[in-house]
Coordinates of C-alpha atoms in Angstrom, one line a residue:
M585 CA 2.9 10.2 -17.5
H586 CA 5.9 12.1 -16.1
N587 CA 4.8 12.6 -12.4
E588 CA 5.0 9.0 -11.2
C589 CA 5.4 7.8 -7.6
W590 CA 7.5 4.6 -7.1
G591 CA 8.2 2.5 -4.1
V592 CA 11.5 1.0 -3.0
I593 CA 11.7 -2.2 -1.0
L594 CA 15.0 -2.5 0.8
A595 CA 15.9 -6.2 1.3
A596 CA 19.7 -6.1 1.1
G597 CA 20.6 -6.3 4.8
Q598 CA 22.7 -9.1 6.1
G599 CA 20.7 -9.6 9.4
R600 CA 23.8 -10.4 11.5
R601 CA 22.0 -9.5 14.8
M602 CA 19.5 -12.3 14.2
A603 CA 21.7 -14.8 12.4
E604 CA 21.8 -17.3 15.4
A605 CA 18.0 -17.2 15.9
T606 CA 17.3 -17.6 12.1
G607 CA 19.9 -20.2 11.2
G608 CA 21.9 -17.6 9.3
E609 CA 19.0 -16.4 7.2
A610 CA 18.6 -12.6 6.7
K611 CA 15.4 -11.5 8.5
Q612 CA 13.8 -10.0 5.4
F613 CA 13.9 -13.4 3.7
L614 CA 12.1 -15.3 6.6
P615 CA 8.8 -16.9 5.5
Y616 CA 5.6 -15.5 6.7
Q617 CA 2.1 -16.7 5.5
G618 CA 3.6 -18.5 2.5
A619 CA 6.0 -15.7 1.3
P620 CA 9.1 -13.9 2.4
L621 CA 8.7 -10.7 4.6
W622 CA 9.7 -8.4 1.7
W623 CA 6.9 -9.7 -0.5
H624 CA 4.2 -8.7 2.1
S625 CA 5.7 -5.2 2.1
A626 CA 5.7 -5.0 -1.6
R627 CA 2.0 -6.1 -2.0
A628 CA 0.9 -3.6 0.6
M629 CA 2.7 -0.8 -1.1
A630 CA 1.6 -1.7 -4.6
A631 CA -2.0 -1.8 -3.6
S632 CA -2.1 2.0 -3.1
P633 CA -3.6 3.7 -6.2
L634 CA -0.8 6.3 -5.9
I635 CA 2.1 3.9 -6.5
H636 CA 3.1 3.3 -10.1
G637 CA 5.9 0.8 -9.7
L638 CA 8.4 -1.0 -7.3
V639 CA 12.2 -1.4 -7.1
F640 CA 13.5 -4.3 -5.1
V641 CA 17.0 -4.1 -3.6
F642 CA 18.5 -7.5 -2.8
P643 CA 22.1 -8.5 -1.7
E644 CA 24.3 -8.5 -4.7
E645 CA 25.2 -12.2 -4.3
R646 CA 21.6 -13.1 -4.0
L647 CA 20.1 -10.7 -6.6
E648 CA 19.4 -13.1 -9.4
R649 CA 17.8 -15.7 -7.1
A650 CA 15.7 -13.2 -5.3
R651 CA 14.7 -11.5 -8.6
Q652 CA 13.4 -14.9 -9.9
E653 CA 11.5 -15.5 -6.7
A654 CA 9.9 -12.1 -7.0
L655 CA 8.8 -12.7 -10.6
E656 CA 7.4 -16.1 -9.7
L657 CA 5.4 -14.6 -6.7
N658 CA 4.2 -11.9 -9.0
A659 CA 3.0 -14.4 -11.6
K660 CA 0.9 -16.0 -9.0
E661 CA -0.5 -12.9 -7.3
S662 CA 0.4 -9.8 -9.4
C663 CA 1.3 -6.6 -7.8
G664 CA -0.3 -4.8 -10.7
V665 CA 2.7 -2.5 -11.2
P666 CA 6.0 -2.8 -13.0
L667 CA 8.9 -4.3 -11.0
R668 CA 12.6 -3.3 -11.2
F669 CA 15.6 -4.7 -9.3
A670 CA 18.9 -3.4 -8.0
A671 CA 21.9 -4.8 -6.1
G672 CA 22.4 -3.6 -2.5
G673 CA 25.5 -1.9 -1.3
E674 CA 27.7 -2.0 1.8
R675 CA 25.6 0.4 3.7
R676 CA 21.8 1.1 3.8
Q677 CA 22.3 4.5 2.1
D678 CA 24.4 2.8 -0.6
S679 CA 21.4 0.4 -1.3
V680 CA 19.1 3.4 -1.5
R681 CA 21.3 5.2 -3.9
H682 CA 21.4 2.1 -6.1
A683 CA 17.6 1.9 -6.0
L684 CA 17.3 5.6 -7.0
A685 CA 19.5 4.9 -10.0
A686 CA 17.1 2.1 -11.1
L687 CA 14.0 4.4 -11.1
P688 CA 12.4 5.4 -14.5
E689 CA 12.7 9.0 -15.8
A690 CA 8.9 9.5 -15.2
C691 CA 9.4 9.1 -11.5
R692 CA 9.2 12.3 -9.4
T693 CA 8.5 11.0 -5.9
V694 CA 9.6 7.9 -4.1
L695 CA 8.7 5.9 -1.0
I696 CA 11.6 4.0 0.8
H697 CA 10.5 1.0 2.9
D698 CA 12.4 -1.7 4.9
G699 CA 11.6 -5.1 3.7
A700 CA 11.6 -6.4 7.3
R701 CA 8.4 -4.5 8.1
P702 CA 5.9 -7.0 6.8
F703 CA 2.8 -5.5 8.6
L704 CA 2.7 -2.5 6.4
R705 CA -0.9 -1.2 5.6
T706 CA -1.8 0.3 2.3
A707 CA -3.6 3.2 4.0
L708 CA -0.3 4.4 5.4
V709 CA 1.3 4.3 2.0
T710 CA -1.4 6.4 0.6
R711 CA -1.3 8.8 3.5
L712 CA 2.4 9.5 3.0
A713 CA 2.1 9.9 -0.8
D714 CA -0.8 12.2 -0.4
A715 CA 0.9 14.3 2.2
L716 CA 4.0 14.7 0.0
R717 CA 1.9 15.6 -3.1
E718 CA -0.2 18.2 -1.2
G719 CA 2.4 19.8 1.0
S720 CA 5.4 22.1 0.4
V721 CA 8.0 19.8 1.9
S722 CA 10.7 17.6 0.4
G723 CA 10.0 14.6 2.7
V724 CA 7.2 13.0 4.7
I725 CA 7.7 10.3 7.2
P726 CA 5.5 8.3 9.6
G727 CA 5.9 8.5 13.4
V728 CA 4.2 7.3 16.5
P729 CA 4.3 9.0 19.9
V730 CA 6.9 7.8 22.3
T731 CA 5.3 6.2 25.4
D732 CA 8.4 5.8 27.6
T733 CA 10.3 8.6 29.1
V734 CA 13.7 9.0 27.2
K735 CA 17.0 10.1 28.7
E736 CA 20.1 11.4 27.0
T737 CA 23.3 10.3 28.6
D738 CA 27.0 11.1 28.4
A739 CA 29.8 8.6 27.7
R740 CA 29.9 7.5 31.3
G741 CA 26.1 6.8 31.4
F742 CA 25.0 9.8 33.5
V743 CA 21.8 11.6 32.4
T744 CA 22.4 14.8 30.7
R745 CA 18.9 15.7 29.6
T746 CA 15.3 14.5 29.6
P747 CA 13.6 15.5 26.3
E748 CA 10.0 16.5 26.5
R749 CA 8.1 13.4 25.6
A750 CA 5.2 15.1 23.8
T751 CA 7.6 16.3 21.1
L752 CA 9.2 12.8 20.5
R753 CA 8.2 10.4 17.7
A754 CA 9.4 6.9 16.9
V755 CA 10.0 7.0 13.2
Q756 CA 9.0 4.2 10.7
T757 CA 9.1 3.5 7.1
P758 CA 8.0 4.0 4.4
Q759 CA 9.5 7.4 4.0
A760 CA 8.3 9.6 1.2
F761 CA 10.5 12.1 -0.7
E762 CA 10.7 14.3 -3.7
L763 CA 13.2 12.3 -5.9
A764 CA 15.3 15.2 -7.1
A765 CA 15.9 16.4 -3.5
L766 CA 16.7 12.9 -2.2
R767 CA 19.1 12.2 -5.0
E768 CA 20.9 15.5 -4.4
A769 CA 21.2 14.7 -0.7
H770 CA 22.6 11.2 -1.5
E771 CA 25.2 12.6 -3.8
R772 CA 26.3 15.1 -1.3
A773 CA 26.5 12.3 1.4
D774 CA 28.7 10.2 -0.9
R775 CA 31.0 13.1 -1.7
E776 CA 31.5 14.1 1.9
G777 CA 31.5 10.7 3.5
W778 CA 28.4 11.0 5.7
N779 CA 26.9 8.0 7.5
V780 CA 23.1 8.1 8.3
T781 CA 20.6 5.7 9.7
D782 CA 17.7 6.7 7.4
D783 CA 16.9 8.9 4.5
A784 CA 15.1 11.5 6.6
S785 CA 18.3 12.0 8.6
L786 CA 20.0 12.7 5.3
M787 CA 17.4 15.3 4.2
E788 CA 17.5 16.9 7.6
R789 CA 21.3 17.3 7.4
V790 CA 21.1 19.2 4.0
G791 CA 18.4 21.4 5.4
S792 CA 15.3 20.1 3.6
P793 CA 12.1 20.2 5.5
V794 CA 10.7 16.8 6.6
L795 CA 7.1 16.5 7.8
V796 CA 6.1 13.8 10.3
V797 CA 2.6 12.3 9.9
E798 CA 0.7 9.8 11.9
G799 CA 2.3 6.3 11.7
D800 CA 0.9 2.8 12.5
R801 CA 1.9 1.0 15.7
D802 CA 1.4 -2.3 14.0
N803 CA 3.9 -1.4 11.4
V804 CA 6.8 -2.9 13.4
K805 CA 10.1 -4.1 12.1
I806 CA 11.5 -7.5 12.7
T807 CA 14.7 -6.6 14.4
N808 CA 15.6 -8.8 17.3
P809 CA 15.1 -12.6 18.0
Q810 CA 12.1 -11.9 20.3
D811 CA 10.4 -10.3 17.3
L812 CA 10.1 -13.6 15.6
A813 CA 7.1 -14.3 17.9
L814 CA 5.2 -11.7 15.9
L815 CA 5.4 -14.0 12.8
A816 CA 3.6 -16.7 14.6
E817 CA 1.2 -14.6 16.5
H818 CA -2.5 -15.2 15.6
K819 CA -5.2 -13.1 17.2
P820 CA -8.6 -14.9 17.8
S821 CA -10.9 -13.8 15.1
L822 CA -14.5 -14.4 14.1
P823 CA -15.9 -14.7 10.6
C824 CA -18.2 -11.9 9.3
C825 CA -19.7 -10.9 6.0
G826 CA -21.0 -7.9 4.3
Y827 CA -23.4 -7.3 1.3
G828 CA -23.4 -4.4 -1.1
Y829 CA -25.8 -3.3 -3.9
D830 CA -25.6 -0.3 -6.2
V831 CA -27.2 1.0 -9.4
H832 CA -26.3 3.7 -11.9
A833 CA -28.2 5.1 -14.8
Y834 CA -27.0 5.4 -18.3
G835 CA -27.2 8.7 -20.1
G836 CA -24.6 10.7 -18.2
N837 CA -21.2 11.9 -19.1
R838 CA -18.9 9.6 -17.1
P839 CA -17.1 6.8 -19.0
L840 CA -18.2 3.3 -17.8
M841 CA -15.8 2.1 -15.1
L842 CA -16.0 -1.4 -13.4
G843 CA -13.7 -2.5 -10.7
G844 CA -11.3 0.3 -11.5
V845 CA -11.1 -0.7 -15.2
E846 CA -12.3 1.6 -17.9
I847 CA -14.8 -0.2 -20.1
G848 CA -15.4 2.6 -22.5
G849 CA -18.0 2.4 -25.3
E850 CA -21.2 4.2 -25.9
Y851 CA -22.8 3.6 -22.4
L852 CA -21.9 6.6 -20.3
I853 CA -22.8 6.8 -16.6
R854 CA -24.8 9.4 -14.7
A855 CA -22.9 9.8 -11.4
H856 CA -21.4 12.3 -9.0
S857 CA -18.1 10.3 -8.5
D858 CA -16.7 8.3 -11.4
G859 CA -19.8 6.0 -11.2
D860 CA -18.0 2.7 -10.7
V861 CA -21.0 0.7 -9.7
L862 CA -19.0 -2.5 -8.9
L863 CA -16.6 -0.7 -6.5
H864 CA -19.5 1.1 -4.9
A865 CA -21.3 -2.2 -4.2
L866 CA -18.0 -3.6 -3.0
M867 CA -17.4 -0.7 -0.6
D868 CA -20.8 -1.1 1.0
A869 CA -20.1 -4.8 1.4
V870 CA -16.8 -4.0 3.2
L871 CA -18.5 -1.5 5.4
G872 CA -21.1 -4.1 6.3
C873 CA -18.4 -6.4 7.8
F874 CA -18.0 -4.0 10.8
A875 CA -21.3 -2.0 10.6
G876 CA -19.5 1.0 9.2
G877 CA -22.4 2.7 7.6
D878 CA -22.6 3.2 3.8
I879 CA -20.9 5.1 1.1
G880 CA -23.7 7.6 1.0
Q881 CA -22.9 8.7 4.6
L882 CA -19.1 8.6 4.0
F883 CA -19.0 10.3 0.6
P884 CA -22.3 12.3 0.1
D885 CA -23.2 13.1 -3.5
N886 CA -23.8 16.7 -2.6
D887 CA -20.2 17.2 -1.5
P888 CA -18.1 18.8 -4.3
A889 CA -15.0 17.2 -2.9
F890 CA -16.2 13.9 -4.4
D891 CA -17.1 15.2 -7.8
N892 CA -15.7 12.8 -10.4
I893 CA -13.4 11.3 -7.7
S894 CA -11.9 7.9 -8.5
S895 CA -13.7 5.0 -6.7
V896 CA -10.3 3.4 -6.3
V897 CA -9.3 6.3 -3.9
L898 CA -12.7 6.0 -2.0
L899 CA -12.1 2.2 -1.7
D900 CA -8.7 2.8 -0.2
Q901 CA -10.4 4.9 2.5
V902 CA -12.9 2.2 3.2
L903 CA -10.2 -0.4 3.5
A904 CA -8.4 1.8 6.0
K905 CA -11.5 2.0 8.1
A906 CA -11.8 -1.9 7.9
A907 CA -8.1 -2.2 9.1
E908 CA -8.9 0.1 12.0
A909 CA -11.8 -2.1 12.9
H910 CA -9.4 -5.2 12.8
V911 CA -11.2 -6.6 9.8
R912 CA -9.2 -8.7 7.3
L913 CA -10.9 -9.5 4.0
V914 CA -10.6 -13.1 2.8
H915 CA -13.0 -13.4 -0.1
A916 CA -15.1 -11.3 -2.5
D917 CA -17.9 -12.5 -4.7
L918 CA -19.0 -9.9 -7.2
T919 CA -21.8 -9.8 -9.9
V920 CA -22.6 -7.1 -12.5
I921 CA -26.0 -7.1 -14.0
A922 CA -26.3 -5.3 -17.4
Q923 CA -28.0 -6.0 -20.8
K924 CA -25.2 -4.2 -22.5
P925 CA -22.3 -3.8 -22.9
K926 CA -20.9 -7.3 -23.1
L927 CA -18.4 -7.6 -20.2
A928 CA -16.9 -11.0 -21.0
P929 CA -13.9 -9.6 -22.8
R930 CA -12.9 -7.4 -19.7
A931 CA -14.0 -9.9 -17.0
D932 CA -10.4 -11.1 -16.3
A933 CA -9.0 -7.6 -16.2
I934 CA -11.7 -6.6 -13.7
R935 CA -11.2 -9.6 -11.5
R936 CA -7.4 -9.2 -11.4
N937 CA -7.6 -5.5 -10.7
V938 CA -10.1 -6.0 -7.8
A939 CA -7.8 -8.7 -6.4
R940 CA -4.9 -6.2 -6.5
L941 CA -7.0 -3.4 -4.8
L942 CA -8.1 -5.8 -2.0
D943 CA -4.6 -7.4 -1.6
L944 CA -6.2 -10.8 -2.1
P945 CA -5.0 -13.8 -4.0
L946 CA -6.7 -14.1 -7.4
D947 CA -8.6 -17.3 -6.4
H948 CA -10.2 -15.4 -3.6
V949 CA -12.0 -12.9 -5.9
A950 CA -14.9 -14.1 -8.0
F951 CA -16.4 -12.0 -10.8
K952 CA -19.6 -12.7 -12.9
A953 CA -21.5 -10.7 -15.4
T954 CA -25.1 -11.5 -16.3
T955 CA -28.3 -10.0 -17.8
E956 CA -32.0 -9.9 -16.7
E957 CA -33.1 -11.4 -20.0
K958 CA -34.3 -7.9 -21.3
L959 CA -36.4 -7.4 -18.2
G960 CA -36.5 -4.4 -15.9
F961 CA -34.5 -1.2 -16.2
T962 CA -31.3 -3.1 -17.2
G963 CA -33.1 -4.9 -19.9
A964 CA -34.4 -1.6 -21.2
L965 CA -30.8 -0.4 -21.4
Q966 CA -31.5 2.3 -18.8
G967 CA -28.7 1.4 -16.5
I968 CA -26.4 -1.0 -14.8
K969 CA -26.3 -2.6 -11.2
A970 CA -23.9 -4.7 -9.2
V971 CA -24.0 -6.8 -6.1
A972 CA -21.1 -7.8 -3.8
L973 CA -20.7 -10.3 -1.0
V974 CA -17.5 -10.1 1.1
T975 CA -16.4 -12.5 3.7
A976 CA -13.8 -11.5 6.3
L977 CA -12.3 -12.2 9.7
R978 CA -12.6 -9.7 12.5
A979 CA -10.2 -9.9 15.5
E980 CA -11.9 -10.2 18.9
R981 CA -11.3 -7.3 21.2

């Protein structure tokens, strides 16, 4: 494949503004829920079905130690995508340039993200990558409306202008770009000695169009000492659960998919989408956690837009709705019922892929396959079915 989209996690800053509050530790390395901040960003980005790999940028003097930590974390809870590493530079733009040099030849688009934004949601990653893929622009960035009135001042502090607030956006990361255009902009900046605060500013300066799409107010950056309270903040939440059930008949023309893993073989599925019966049951279970309806309502089978669509893409949309409802998944228990094919050889791959898609630790996803002892329609090899039980925490409003 030669049209890959990769993510870059920038974790090479020195964090001098917060050194006193953190005991000298750079903010992106602060622990949060059992892992450094940069790892939370990485897992959220890798969970998007549009991301093919990640490049981590660490301080040069800490590169080998941080690389080993990343590999150890990935061994415990795999991101499910290839990982590469690069040493940071003196400036942010130098670190980005080093990361771009580490990308594979197959990469055509890239998302640049600050490792000190640990609250990134996968839905935002997918929204940016989709907008870049479907648009006619070189860059797409997330932004949120500015709520305070902003004033421009002169060197003495006197107001010179009040911009129209409706046109202003506070910009976040990740920022998505066509790789060739971004590389060319960085090469020019290096030749001409430019200093910029983000990659979008660089693209604007060379005249490349940059589109702003809806950001996420929760996607905040740990910047000042008072932001450390966000890492200890816990909203009251209540447990909830959802149940899902789905059935598909054999005898169609879709290859058998389970949990986003192609099973293959002689048993073809009759379906409008890709017919992943396990992910369909899982999506209904997730929707059940916040009374969000069912996949038949969200993705009707008479809509040509969903013809042969990947269930992984549909699951990403369901997970985005769950996030909007302040639902955090904590466990999934999944069962497939089929007389054939035998699923034991692919059980581990299915379980690992579902854990990656849900951004859950592996020991919080259970997968089982069973038969109905040759009874019923599954026993007669007429089809396959799946059930899913999801448990979650929902923040009180």
